[in-house]
Tab-separated table of C-alpha atoms in Angstrom:
chain	number	residue	atom	x	y	z
A	1261	UNK	CA	38.612	111.720	-93.424
A	1262	UNK	CA	41.788	112.132	-91.779
A	1263	UNK	CA	45.335	112.997	-93.464
A	1264	UNK	CA	48.030	110.447	-94.085
A	1265	UNK	CA	48.621	108.157	-90.911
A	1266	UNK	CA	51.925	107.513	-89.710
A	1267	UNK	CA	53.129	104.226	-90.057
A	1268	UNK	CA	54.470	101.703	-88.072
A	1269	UNK	CA	57.754	101.346	-89.002
A	1270	UNK	CA	57.690	105.429	-88.565
A	1271	UNK	CA	56.350	105.113	-85.281
A	1272	UNK	CA	59.038	102.756	-83.875
A	1273	UNK	CA	61.944	104.618	-85.149
A	1274	UNK	CA	60.550	107.575	-83.302
A	1275	UNK	CA	60.757	105.536	-80.297
A	1276	UNK	CA	56.727	105.051	-79.438
A	1277	UNK	CA	54.794	102.359	-78.670
A	1278	UNK	CA	52.205	100.766	-80.541
A	1279	UNK	CA	49.147	99.073	-78.795
A	1280	UNK	CA	47.239	96.619	-80.364
A	1281	UNK	CA	44.084	95.031	-79.089
A	1282	UNK	CA	43.224	91.642	-79.946
A	1283	UNK	CA	40.958	88.989	-78.232
A	1284	UNK	CA	38.350	88.529	-81.294
A	1285	UNK	CA	37.324	84.868	-80.749
A	1286	UNK	CA	36.603	84.911	-76.958
A	1287	UNK	CA	34.906	88.045	-76.992
A	1288	UNK	CA	32.716	86.732	-79.570
A	1289	UNK	CA	32.263	83.039	-78.075
A	1290	UNK	CA	31.286	84.547	-74.869
A	1291	UNK	CA	28.511	86.885	-76.128
A	1292	UNK	CA	27.218	84.055	-78.147
A	1293	UNK	CA	28.200	84.623	-81.450
A	1294	UNK	CA	30.973	82.051	-81.980
A	1295	UNK	CA	31.594	78.111	-81.429
A	1296	UNK	CA	33.724	77.517	-79.083
A	1297	UNK	CA	35.937	74.083	-79.975
A	1298	UNK	CA	36.554	75.406	-83.851
A	1299	UNK	CA	36.642	79.230	-83.205
A	1300	UNK	CA	35.998	80.025	-86.530
A	1301	UNK	CA	34.924	83.766	-87.020
A	1302	UNK	CA	31.508	83.160	-88.712
A	1303	UNK	CA	30.141	86.654	-86.786
A	1304	UNK	CA	32.308	88.389	-89.372
A	1305	UNK	CA	29.501	87.188	-92.090
A	1306	UNK	CA	26.382	86.770	-90.141
A	1307	UNK	CA	26.718	89.979	-87.902
A	1308	UNK	CA	29.174	92.165	-89.264
A	1309	UNK	CA	27.797	95.375	-87.567
A	1310	UNK	CA	28.941	93.401	-84.235
A	1311	UNK	CA	32.747	93.168	-85.279
A	1312	UNK	CA	32.797	96.775	-86.877
A	1313	UNK	CA	31.548	97.628	-83.269
A	1314	UNK	CA	34.151	95.672	-81.903
A	1315	UNK	CA	36.612	97.613	-83.673
A	1316	UNK	CA	35.503	101.130	-82.751
A	1317	UNK	CA	35.402	100.052	-79.238
A	1318	UNK	CA	38.840	98.748	-79.281
A	1319	UNK	CA	39.844	101.872	-80.653
A	1320	UNK	CA	38.219	104.060	-78.025
A	1321	UNK	CA	40.108	101.779	-75.446
A	1322	UNK	CA	43.062	103.439	-77.162
A	1323	UNK	CA	44.399	100.742	-79.715
A	1324	UNK	CA	46.213	102.111	-82.324
A	1325	UNK	CA	45.776	99.420	-84.683
A	1326	UNK	CA	42.508	98.097	-86.223
A	1327	UNK	CA	43.196	94.728	-86.654
A	1328	UNK	CA	41.196	92.582	-89.151
A	1329	UNK	CA	39.498	89.915	-87.355
A	1330	UNK	CA	41.004	86.708	-89.890
A	1331	UNK	CA	42.360	85.126	-87.142
A	1332	UNK	CA	41.563	81.204	-88.061
A	1333	UNK	CA	39.523	82.623	-91.066
A	1334	UNK	CA	41.694	80.523	-93.051
A	1335	UNK	CA	40.645	77.514	-95.308
A	1336	UNK	CA	41.672	74.576	-93.094
A	1337	UNK	CA	39.479	75.920	-89.867
A	1338	UNK	CA	36.604	76.925	-92.435
A	1339	UNK	CA	36.876	73.045	-93.539
A	1340	UNK	CA	36.031	72.244	-90.203
A	1341	UNK	CA	32.516	73.786	-90.404
A	1342	UNK	CA	31.788	72.944	-94.017
A	1343	UNK	CA	32.180	76.773	-94.787
A	1344	UNK	CA	35.008	76.784	-97.201
A	1345	UNK	CA	32.793	79.016	-99.447
A	1346	UNK	CA	33.095	81.718	-97.157
A	1347	UNK	CA	36.442	81.960	-97.058
A	1348	UNK	CA	36.843	84.804	-99.332
A	1349	UNK	CA	33.782	86.694	-98.418
A	1350	UNK	CA	34.948	86.286	-94.502
A	1351	UNK	CA	38.435	87.794	-94.984
A	1352	UNK	CA	37.710	90.352	-97.353
A	1353	UNK	CA	34.415	91.538	-94.974
A	1354	UNK	CA	36.561	91.389	-92.090
A	1355	UNK	CA	39.622	93.604	-93.809
A	1356	UNK	CA	37.055	96.519	-95.613
A	1357	UNK	CA	35.715	97.123	-92.188
A	1358	UNK	CA	38.915	97.559	-90.395
A	1359	UNK	CA	39.855	99.346	-93.231
A	1360	UNK	CA	36.986	101.791	-93.146
A	1361	UNK	CA	37.396	102.006	-89.089
A	1362	UNK	CA	40.729	102.713	-89.549
A	1363	UNK	CA	39.879	105.765	-91.886
A	1364	UNK	CA	37.395	106.902	-89.824
A	1365	UNK	CA	39.577	106.939	-86.795
A	1366	UNK	CA	42.958	107.745	-87.952
A	1367	UNK	CA	44.356	104.449	-86.878
A	1368	UNK	CA	46.439	101.680	-88.937
A	1369	UNK	CA	44.510	98.929	-90.280
A	1370	UNK	CA	46.768	95.444	-90.199
A	1371	UNK	CA	45.745	92.411	-91.605
A	1372	UNK	CA	46.180	89.211	-89.358
A	1373	UNK	CA	47.624	85.600	-90.042
A	1374	UNK	CA	47.967	83.006	-87.808
A	1375	UNK	CA	49.064	79.174	-87.102
A	1376	UNK	CA	47.406	76.284	-89.070
A	1377	UNK	CA	46.980	73.791	-86.594
A	1378	UNK	CA	48.317	71.442	-89.420
A	1379	UNK	CA	52.287	71.957	-89.473
A	1380	UNK	CA	54.696	69.364	-89.456
A	1381	UNK	CA	58.244	69.793	-89.358
A	1382	UNK	CA	59.942	68.331	-92.658
A	1383	UNK	CA	56.733	67.892	-94.497
A	1384	UNK	CA	56.603	69.607	-97.733
A	1385	UNK	CA	53.331	68.848	-98.790
A	1386	UNK	CA	51.684	70.506	-96.101
A	1387	UNK	CA	54.312	73.320	-95.819
A	1388	UNK	CA	53.417	73.904	-99.424
A	1389	UNK	CA	49.394	73.962	-98.264
A	1390	UNK	CA	50.358	76.161	-95.429
A	1391	UNK	CA	51.804	78.626	-98.022
A	1392	UNK	CA	48.935	78.837	-100.166
A	1393	UNK	CA	46.559	79.814	-97.099
A	1394	UNK	CA	48.652	82.250	-96.154
A	1395	UNK	CA	48.859	83.684	-99.627
A	1396	UNK	CA	45.054	83.974	-99.942
A	1397	UNK	CA	44.714	85.941	-96.922
A	1398	UNK	CA	48.124	88.020	-97.286
A	1399	UNK	CA	47.178	89.120	-101.039
A	1400	UNK	CA	43.350	90.312	-99.803
A	1401	UNK	CA	45.365	92.150	-96.713
A	1402	UNK	CA	47.141	93.887	-99.661
A	1403	UNK	CA	44.428	94.760	-101.938
A	1404	UNK	CA	41.991	96.393	-99.295
A	1405	UNK	CA	44.880	98.163	-97.977
A	1406	UNK	CA	46.152	96.703	-94.909
A	1407	UNK	CA	48.990	99.067	-93.413
A	1408	UNK	CA	51.032	96.280	-92.277
A	1409	UNK	CA	50.708	92.392	-91.559
A	1410	UNK	CA	50.454	90.785	-87.900
A	1411	UNK	CA	51.976	87.116	-88.130
A	1412	UNK	CA	51.392	85.420	-85.023
A	1413	UNK	CA	50.916	82.449	-82.651
A	1414	UNK	CA	53.036	80.373	-84.023
A	1415	UNK	CA	54.531	77.613	-81.683
A	1416	UNK	CA	56.859	76.080	-84.258
A	1417	UNK	CA	59.654	77.709	-85.728
A	1418	UNK	CA	59.054	76.100	-89.133
A	1419	UNK	CA	55.883	77.717	-89.223
A	1420	UNK	CA	56.578	81.143	-88.346
A	1421	UNK	CA	59.437	81.396	-91.062
A	1422	UNK	CA	56.853	79.711	-93.594
A	1423	UNK	CA	54.646	82.690	-92.896
A	1424	UNK	CA	57.539	85.418	-92.617
A	1425	UNK	CA	58.492	84.103	-96.097
A	1426	UNK	CA	54.987	84.372	-97.349
A	1427	UNK	CA	54.421	87.908	-96.645
A	1428	UNK	CA	57.764	88.950	-98.200
A	1429	UNK	CA	56.694	87.158	-101.090
A	1430	UNK	CA	53.137	88.440	-101.253
A	1431	UNK	CA	52.806	91.619	-98.631
A	1432	UNK	CA	54.140	93.873	-101.554
A	1433	UNK	CA	56.766	95.258	-99.108
A	1434	UNK	CA	54.024	95.692	-95.972
A	1435	UNK	CA	56.053	95.599	-92.724
A	1436	UNK	CA	55.356	92.291	-91.454
A	1437	UNK	CA	55.378	91.437	-87.393
A	1438	UNK	CA	56.143	88.207	-86.322
A	1439	UNK	CA	55.154	86.545	-82.954
A	1440	UNK	CA	55.180	83.065	-81.619
A	1441	UNK	CA	53.316	81.580	-78.707
A	1442	UNK	CA	56.011	79.670	-76.472
A	1443	UNK	CA	54.638	76.579	-74.528
A	1444	UNK	CA	56.906	74.672	-72.181
A	1445	UNK	CA	59.499	72.898	-74.238
A	1446	UNK	CA	62.935	72.900	-73.299
A	1447	UNK	CA	65.931	71.727	-75.544
A	1448	UNK	CA	69.288	71.516	-73.391
A	1449	UNK	CA	67.523	72.986	-70.859
A	1450	UNK	CA	66.860	76.421	-72.543
A	1451	UNK	CA	63.046	77.776	-73.591
A	1452	UNK	CA	62.698	76.119	-77.412
A	1453	UNK	CA	59.779	75.582	-80.137
A	1454	UNK	CA	57.749	73.125	-80.425
A	1455	UNK	CA	59.550	71.880	-83.122
A	1456	UNK	CA	63.176	72.111	-81.129
A	1457	UNK	CA	64.591	75.495	-81.947
A	1458	UNK	CA	66.049	77.098	-79.131
A	1459	UNK	CA	64.588	80.630	-77.898
A	1460	UNK	CA	67.587	82.707	-79.079
A	1461	UNK	CA	68.018	81.515	-82.289
A	1462	UNK	CA	64.305	81.043	-82.848
A	1463	UNK	CA	64.368	85.292	-83.399
A	1464	UNK	CA	67.920	85.340	-84.647
A	1465	UNK	CA	66.839	83.665	-87.743
A	1466	UNK	CA	63.117	85.681	-88.272
A	1467	UNK	CA	65.102	88.617	-87.554
A	1468	UNK	CA	68.100	87.516	-89.928
A	1469	UNK	CA	65.044	86.680	-92.710
A	1470	UNK	CA	63.653	90.358	-92.199
A	1471	UNK	CA	60.841	90.591	-89.803
A	1472	UNK	CA	60.153	94.039	-88.798
A	1473	UNK	CA	59.007	93.393	-85.413
A	1474	UNK	CA	59.000	89.918	-83.647
A	1475	UNK	CA	58.142	89.259	-80.318
A	1476	UNK	CA	55.611	86.483	-78.483
A	1477	UNK	CA	51.774	86.288	-78.343
A	1478	UNK	CA	48.788	84.698	-76.547
A	1479	UNK	CA	49.589	81.248	-74.270
A	1480	UNK	CA	51.639	83.237	-72.022
A	1481	UNK	CA	49.603	85.924	-69.315
A	1482	UNK	CA	51.881	88.685	-68.181
A	1483	UNK	CA	53.778	86.870	-65.459
A	1484	UNK	CA	55.055	84.497	-67.573
A	1485	UNK	CA	55.232	86.115	-71.028
A	1486	UNK	CA	57.537	88.944	-69.698
A	1487	UNK	CA	61.205	86.883	-68.501
A	1488	UNK	CA	61.393	85.152	-72.013
A	1489	UNK	CA	60.588	88.705	-73.653
A	1490	UNK	CA	64.077	89.691	-71.624
A	1491	UNK	CA	65.372	87.400	-73.157
A	1492	UNK	CA	64.169	87.655	-76.848
A	1493	UNK	CA	65.352	91.745	-75.779
A	1494	UNK	CA	69.004	90.384	-75.279
A	1495	UNK	CA	69.113	88.154	-78.505
A	1496	UNK	CA	68.006	90.820	-81.422
A	1497	UNK	CA	68.031	94.449	-82.759
A	1498	UNK	CA	64.595	94.488	-84.093
A	1499	UNK	CA	61.782	96.340	-81.879
A	1500	UNK	CA	59.790	93.586	-79.564
A	1501	UNK	CA	56.517	92.501	-79.083
A	1502	UNK	CA	54.636	91.786	-76.173
A	1503	UNK	CA	50.694	90.173	-76.351
A	1504	UNK	CA	50.047	88.218	-73.716
A	1505	UNK	CA	47.004	86.628	-72.484
A	1506	UNK	CA	45.020	88.052	-69.785
A	1507	UNK	CA	45.140	85.214	-67.301
A	1508	UNK	CA	47.494	84.873	-63.877
A	1509	UNK	CA	49.644	81.643	-65.387
A	1510	UNK	CA	52.458	80.495	-63.040
A	1511	UNK	CA	55.718	78.875	-63.415
A	1512	UNK	CA	54.036	75.511	-62.673
A	1513	UNK	CA	51.501	76.557	-65.023
A	1514	UNK	CA	53.247	79.147	-67.398
A	1515	UNK	CA	50.314	78.960	-70.052
A	1516	UNK	CA	46.361	79.234	-70.201
A	1517	UNK	CA	46.083	75.881	-71.819
A	1518	UNK	CA	47.737	74.337	-68.419
A	1519	UNK	CA	46.032	76.450	-65.627
A	1520	UNK	CA	43.897	74.690	-63.217
A	1521	UNK	CA	40.717	75.820	-61.129
A	1522	UNK	CA	42.345	77.364	-57.687
A	1523	UNK	CA	39.642	75.306	-55.953
A	1524	UNK	CA	39.037	72.173	-57.539
A	1525	UNK	CA	42.135	71.696	-59.212
A	1526	UNK	CA	40.534	70.761	-62.914
A	1527	UNK	CA	41.771	72.104	-66.032
A	1528	UNK	CA	39.768	74.973	-67.126
A	1529	UNK	CA	41.066	76.037	-70.621
A	1530	UNK	CA	39.200	77.087	-72.874
A	1531	UNK	CA	35.591	77.576	-71.256
A	1532	UNK	CA	36.445	77.864	-67.757
A	1533	UNK	CA	38.894	80.735	-67.434
A	1534	UNK	CA	37.756	83.300	-65.018
A	1535	UNK	CA	38.615	82.161	-61.751
A	1536	UNK	CA	42.032	83.211	-63.118
A	1537	UNK	CA	41.474	86.458	-64.998
A	1538	UNK	CA	43.480	88.873	-64.699
A	1539	UNK	CA	42.167	92.148	-63.165
A	1540	UNK	CA	42.648	96.023	-63.872
A	1541	UNK	CA	45.627	96.087	-61.440
A	1542	UNK	CA	47.220	92.828	-62.744
A	1543	UNK	CA	47.434	94.807	-66.006
A	1544	UNK	CA	48.737	97.925	-64.817
A	1545	UNK	CA	51.833	96.318	-63.497
A	1546	UNK	CA	51.976	94.381	-67.359
A	1547	UNK	CA	51.954	97.765	-68.475
A	1548	UNK	CA	54.433	99.547	-66.330
A	1549	UNK	CA	56.937	96.797	-66.842
A	1550	UNK	CA	56.440	97.459	-70.477
A	1551	UNK	CA	57.669	100.718	-70.313
A	1552	UNK	CA	60.816	99.670	-68.117
A	1553	UNK	CA	61.877	97.565	-70.764
A	1554	UNK	CA	61.012	99.593	-73.662
A	1555	UNK	CA	58.573	97.381	-75.287
A	1556	UNK	CA	57.578	99.193	-78.413
A	1557	UNK	CA	54.531	96.881	-79.690
A	1558	UNK	CA	52.288	96.123	-76.678
A	1559	UNK	CA	48.838	94.887	-76.614
A	1560	UNK	CA	46.017	91.752	-74.968
A	1561	UNK	CA	45.119	88.725	-76.553
A	1562	UNK	CA	42.838	86.304	-75.831
A	1563	UNK	CA	40.334	87.113	-73.143
A	1564	UNK	CA	41.093	90.817	-73.735
A	1565	UNK	CA	38.061	93.615	-73.181
A	1566	UNK	CA	37.857	97.148	-73.682
A	1567	UNK	CA	38.443	97.874	-70.147
A	1568	UNK	CA	41.404	95.915	-70.183
A	1569	UNK	CA	43.120	97.850	-73.136
A	1570	UNK	CA	41.885	101.071	-71.878
A	1571	UNK	CA	43.806	100.347	-68.406
A	1572	UNK	CA	46.864	99.186	-70.417
A	1573	UNK	CA	46.815	102.522	-72.597
A	1574	UNK	CA	46.234	104.654	-69.238
A	1575	UNK	CA	48.778	102.868	-67.580
A	1576	UNK	CA	51.445	104.057	-70.767
A	1577	UNK	CA	49.962	107.204	-69.952
A	1578	UNK	CA	47.920	107.998	-72.468
A	1579	UNK	CA	44.412	109.779	-71.984
A	1580	UNK	CA	42.065	107.816	-74.934
A	1581	UNK	CA	38.178	108.182	-75.934
A	1582	UNK	CA	36.654	105.782	-73.616
A	1583	UNK	CA	38.801	107.349	-70.393
A	1584	UNK	CA	35.538	109.851	-70.135
A	1585	UNK	CA	34.415	107.047	-68.163
A	1586	UNK	CA	37.474	105.503	-66.376
A	1587	UNK	CA	36.764	104.971	-62.442
A	1588	UNK	CA	36.537	107.644	-60.283
A	1589	UNK	CA	36.102	106.479	-56.672
A	1590	UNK	CA	35.566	109.769	-55.187
A	1591	UNK	CA	31.953	110.133	-56.413
A	1592	UNK	CA	31.164	106.647	-54.785
A	1593	UNK	CA	28.548	106.694	-52.578
A	1594	UNK	CA	30.570	104.630	-49.941
A	1595	UNK	CA	34.045	105.198	-50.875
A	1596	UNK	CA	33.553	108.721	-52.205
A	1597	UNK	CA	35.349	112.054	-50.938
A	1598	UNK	CA	34.181	114.382	-52.792
A	1599	UNK	CA	32.505	117.287	-51.093
A	1600	UNK	CA	29.177	117.150	-53.598
A	1601	UNK	CA	29.200	113.509	-51.788
A	1602	UNK	CA	29.734	114.400	-47.954
A	1603	UNK	CA	26.209	114.318	-46.841
A	1604	UNK	CA	25.155	110.853	-48.616
A	1605	UNK	CA	28.676	109.456	-48.276
A	1606	UNK	CA	28.373	110.057	-43.812
A	1607	UNK	CA	25.042	108.772	-44.355
A	1608	UNK	CA	26.320	105.491	-46.088
A	1609	UNK	CA	28.788	104.465	-44.133
A	1610	UNK	CA	26.286	104.737	-40.904
A	1611	UNK	CA	24.339	102.368	-43.026
A	1612	UNK	CA	27.462	100.205	-43.699
A	1613	UNK	CA	28.038	100.250	-40.424
A	1614	UNK	CA	25.115	99.165	-39.283
A	1615	UNK	CA	23.576	96.724	-41.366
């Protein structure tokens, strides 16, 4: 077992960049182990070996964090599919496997809480219900050895604050990253949360409430997230996180929920996103811009795959375990330049130009 692992805040104070690979919901939906619509992580209890394998795969791709797959493993979501009885088992199984893989690989392990989908401003009964949901997941994360808590994908300032306050109360002093999912709402011409709090005010208030890292995740692709990240950096002093979806969002369609098919113009969220998937070059540009801006917590959210995380990490200057299999076009029979391929390369060019 490796020795003591350098903690999240120690890494950030030392000026390091921390990579967090996310996107488990989409990974397992695409592979046929999770139902789109409900998006409940049933795979954790039905095929736990596959979740462990994905943890390991994201580590090999360069993730510094094994993020426990407890996203949407909360009471409200499980009630949609009548699996409330599996609430604790689902969370603890995901957390324990994440802890084991983190220990084996020398990584950090994070607990994960997220949007409840039931938040209503100025509704104390709903807020109390959400707080109890957070309490369960935070306490299990603490008991299973999380190194920090990632609270994410909040579209309302009020719910983000609820999550932060819950981690402060029940997290036993663990550091907390709070990320919001930013949509298209504006107040007085300025970007705002769904409950109407202006962007700079949102992050100043969360910073004052004790968040250790603040930023954005999900909803927006790199092109439409990074301009907002630049605004956030001007407002706060805490480290900033940028974890976009790997889709080609635009000024006209800034969130992946609003994207349309380039050919038909039909809405494509969430099942037909392939035509607007970011490629490796897009992720390289995202990584370069993150370095230029000095963003210290980076990653990829819904739609992520291991090759994209590897691309991001290699753009940051890292050689990761999966780099052993990174592309080398010098060995390609048509595109190659290696002396070992010279004869076959010539024959390939002949076939290409005569066929």
